[in-house]
Short mmCIF file of C-alpha atoms in Angstrom, two decimals:
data_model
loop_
_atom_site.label_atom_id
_atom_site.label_comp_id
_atom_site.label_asym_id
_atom_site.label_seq_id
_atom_site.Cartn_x
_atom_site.Cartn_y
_atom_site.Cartn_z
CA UNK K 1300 48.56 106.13 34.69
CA UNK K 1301 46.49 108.20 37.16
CA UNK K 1302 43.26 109.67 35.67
CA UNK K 1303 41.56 112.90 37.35
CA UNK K 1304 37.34 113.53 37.67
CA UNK K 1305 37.42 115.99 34.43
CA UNK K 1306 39.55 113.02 32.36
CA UNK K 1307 36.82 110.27 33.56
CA UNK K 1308 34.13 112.83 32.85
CA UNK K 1309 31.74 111.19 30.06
CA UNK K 1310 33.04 107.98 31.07
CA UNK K 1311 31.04 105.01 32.00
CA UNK K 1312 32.14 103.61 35.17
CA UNK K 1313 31.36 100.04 35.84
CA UNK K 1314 32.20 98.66 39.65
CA UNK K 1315 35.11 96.33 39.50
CA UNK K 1316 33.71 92.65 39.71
CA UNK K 1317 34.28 90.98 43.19
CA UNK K 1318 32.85 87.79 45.15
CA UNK K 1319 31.48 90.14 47.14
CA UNK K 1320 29.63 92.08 44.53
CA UNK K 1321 29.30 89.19 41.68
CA UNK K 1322 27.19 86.15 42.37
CA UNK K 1323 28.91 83.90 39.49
CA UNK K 1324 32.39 84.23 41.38
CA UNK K 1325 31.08 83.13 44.92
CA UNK K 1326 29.99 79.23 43.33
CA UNK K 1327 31.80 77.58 40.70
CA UNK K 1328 29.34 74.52 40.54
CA UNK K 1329 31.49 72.39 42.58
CA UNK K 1330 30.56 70.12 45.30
CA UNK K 1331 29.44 72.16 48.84
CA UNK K 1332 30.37 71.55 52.13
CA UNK K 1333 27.47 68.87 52.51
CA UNK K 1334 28.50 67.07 50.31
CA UNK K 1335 32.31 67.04 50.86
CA UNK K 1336 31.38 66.06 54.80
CA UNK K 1337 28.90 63.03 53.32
CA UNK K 1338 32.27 61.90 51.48
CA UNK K 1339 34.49 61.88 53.98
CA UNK K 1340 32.02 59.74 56.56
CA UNK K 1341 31.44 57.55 53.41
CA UNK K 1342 34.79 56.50 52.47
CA UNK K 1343 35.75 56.45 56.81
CA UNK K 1344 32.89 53.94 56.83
CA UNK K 1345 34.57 51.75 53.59
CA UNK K 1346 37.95 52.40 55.88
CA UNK K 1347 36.19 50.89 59.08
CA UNK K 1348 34.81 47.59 57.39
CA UNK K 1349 38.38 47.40 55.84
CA UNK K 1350 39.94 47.37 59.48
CA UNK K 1351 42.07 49.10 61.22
CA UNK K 1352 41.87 51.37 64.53
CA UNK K 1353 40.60 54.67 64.86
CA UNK K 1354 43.31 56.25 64.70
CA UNK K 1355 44.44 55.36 61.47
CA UNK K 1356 41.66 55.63 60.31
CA UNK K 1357 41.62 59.37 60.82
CA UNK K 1358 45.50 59.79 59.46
CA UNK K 1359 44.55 58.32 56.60
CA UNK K 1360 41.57 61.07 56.05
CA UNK K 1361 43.65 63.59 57.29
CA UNK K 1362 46.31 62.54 54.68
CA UNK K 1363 43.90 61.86 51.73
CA UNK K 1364 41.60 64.81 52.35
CA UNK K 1365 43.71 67.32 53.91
CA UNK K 1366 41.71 67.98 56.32
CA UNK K 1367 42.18 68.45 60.38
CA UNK K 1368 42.35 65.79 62.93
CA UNK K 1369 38.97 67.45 64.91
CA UNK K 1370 37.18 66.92 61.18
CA UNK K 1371 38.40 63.15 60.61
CA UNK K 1372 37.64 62.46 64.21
CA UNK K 1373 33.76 64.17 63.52
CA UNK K 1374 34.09 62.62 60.36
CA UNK K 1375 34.98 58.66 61.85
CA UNK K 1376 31.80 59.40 64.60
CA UNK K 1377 29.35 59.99 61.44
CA UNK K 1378 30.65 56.83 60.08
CA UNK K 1379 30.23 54.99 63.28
CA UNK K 1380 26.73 56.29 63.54
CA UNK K 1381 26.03 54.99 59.72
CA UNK K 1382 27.25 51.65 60.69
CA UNK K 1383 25.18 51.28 63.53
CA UNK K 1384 21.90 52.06 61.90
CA UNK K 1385 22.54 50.03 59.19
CA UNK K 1386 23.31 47.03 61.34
CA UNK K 1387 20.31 47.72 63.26
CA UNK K 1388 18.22 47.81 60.76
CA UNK K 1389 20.00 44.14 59.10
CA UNK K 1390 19.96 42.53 62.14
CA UNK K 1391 16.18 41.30 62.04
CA UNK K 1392 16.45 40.64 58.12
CA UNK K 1393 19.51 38.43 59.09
CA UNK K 1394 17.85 36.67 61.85
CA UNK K 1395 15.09 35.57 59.70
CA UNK K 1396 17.15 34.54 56.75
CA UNK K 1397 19.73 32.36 58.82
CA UNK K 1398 16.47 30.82 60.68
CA UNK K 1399 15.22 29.94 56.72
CA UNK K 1400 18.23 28.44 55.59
CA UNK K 1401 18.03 26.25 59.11
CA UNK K 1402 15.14 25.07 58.44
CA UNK K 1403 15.68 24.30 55.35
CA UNK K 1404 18.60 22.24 55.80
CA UNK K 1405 17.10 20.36 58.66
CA UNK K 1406 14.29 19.66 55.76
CA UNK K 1407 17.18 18.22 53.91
CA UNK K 1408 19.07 16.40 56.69
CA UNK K 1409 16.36 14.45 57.81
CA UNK K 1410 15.65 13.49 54.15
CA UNK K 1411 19.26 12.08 54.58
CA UNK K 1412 18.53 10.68 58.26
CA UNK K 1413 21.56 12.70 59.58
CA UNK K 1414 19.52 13.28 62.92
CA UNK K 1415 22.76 14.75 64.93
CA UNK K 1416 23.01 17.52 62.15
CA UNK K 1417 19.15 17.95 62.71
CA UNK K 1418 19.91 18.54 66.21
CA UNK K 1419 22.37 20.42 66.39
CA UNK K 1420 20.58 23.12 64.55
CA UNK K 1421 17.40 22.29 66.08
CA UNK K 1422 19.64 23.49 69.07
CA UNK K 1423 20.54 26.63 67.28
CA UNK K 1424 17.25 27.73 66.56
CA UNK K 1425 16.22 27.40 69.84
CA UNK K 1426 18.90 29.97 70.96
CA UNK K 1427 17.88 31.90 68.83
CA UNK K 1428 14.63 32.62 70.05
CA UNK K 1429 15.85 32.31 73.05
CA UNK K 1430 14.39 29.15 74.49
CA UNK K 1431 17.81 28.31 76.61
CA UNK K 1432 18.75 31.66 77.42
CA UNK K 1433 20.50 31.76 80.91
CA UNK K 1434 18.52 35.17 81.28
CA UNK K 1435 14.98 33.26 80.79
CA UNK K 1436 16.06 30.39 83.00
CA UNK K 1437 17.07 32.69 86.04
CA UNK K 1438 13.43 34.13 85.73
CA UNK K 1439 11.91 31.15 85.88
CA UNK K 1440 12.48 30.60 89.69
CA UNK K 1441 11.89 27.60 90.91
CA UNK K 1442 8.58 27.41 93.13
CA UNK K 1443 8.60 26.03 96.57
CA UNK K 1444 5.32 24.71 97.96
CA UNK K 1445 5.34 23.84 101.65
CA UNK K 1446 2.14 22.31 103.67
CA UNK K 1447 2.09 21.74 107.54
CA UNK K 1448 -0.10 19.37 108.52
CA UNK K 1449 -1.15 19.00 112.15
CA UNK K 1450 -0.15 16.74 114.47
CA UNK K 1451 -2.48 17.98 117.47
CA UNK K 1452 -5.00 15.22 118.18
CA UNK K 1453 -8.17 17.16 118.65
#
């Protein structure tokens, strides 16, 4: 049914209700892009500690998200860069807690008198700090003194 100007006369004419005119339709309270993006480099990271190459890796968010290869393979680099902080920033804690738990059992082993085991760790902790390193050894070149004494009777 076609209506003319004198029928709609009177008439109160509301503009029809569009995302681009209605703010409700553009967000429906679900999760934004952000978020969707932190997902996917959160559950690539869970993939990478599982195993696998990177390549699979991405299939299997490309599969499971439906997503593109270009965003899995962004997505894969965010979870490399999240797994390289975080093992930065673990590294130091795990240093100090494996050198407690050395000394602790070399506390206990010589209690025991199991000096080899004592040792041995002994050992350990001392490449840890680097006491043995090749790298410290090669800068710690070897110094040659030479003295000429004179053979002239003057």
């Amino acid at each position: 049914m076609t209506l003319t100007v004198a029928d709609l006369d009177g008439q109160d004419l509301t503009e029809p209700r569009t995302v681009g005119n209605d703010e409700s339709k553009r967000w429906r309270g679900g999760r934004g892009t952000n978020q969707k993006v932190e997902e996917r480099a959160n559950w690539c990271y869970a993939e990478i500690l599982r195993g696998g190459t990177r390549r699979q890796i991405t299939a299997r968010v490309v599969e499971r998200f439906n997503c593109s290869q270009r965003t899995a393979d962004d997505d894969y680099t965010r979870a490399l860069e999240l797994l390289k902080l975080e093992q930065q920033g673990t590294r130091t804690q795990l240093l100090n807690q494996l050198q407690a738990l050395r000394l602790a059992t070399v506390r206990k082993a010589l209690a025991k008198g199991q000096l080899q085991t004592v040792a041995m760790l002994l050992k350990d902790m001392g490449a840890v700090i680097g006491e043995a390193a090749p790298e410290q050894l090669a800068q710690a070149a070897p110094q040659l003194n030479i003295t000429i004494d004179s053979k002239r009777n003057d």
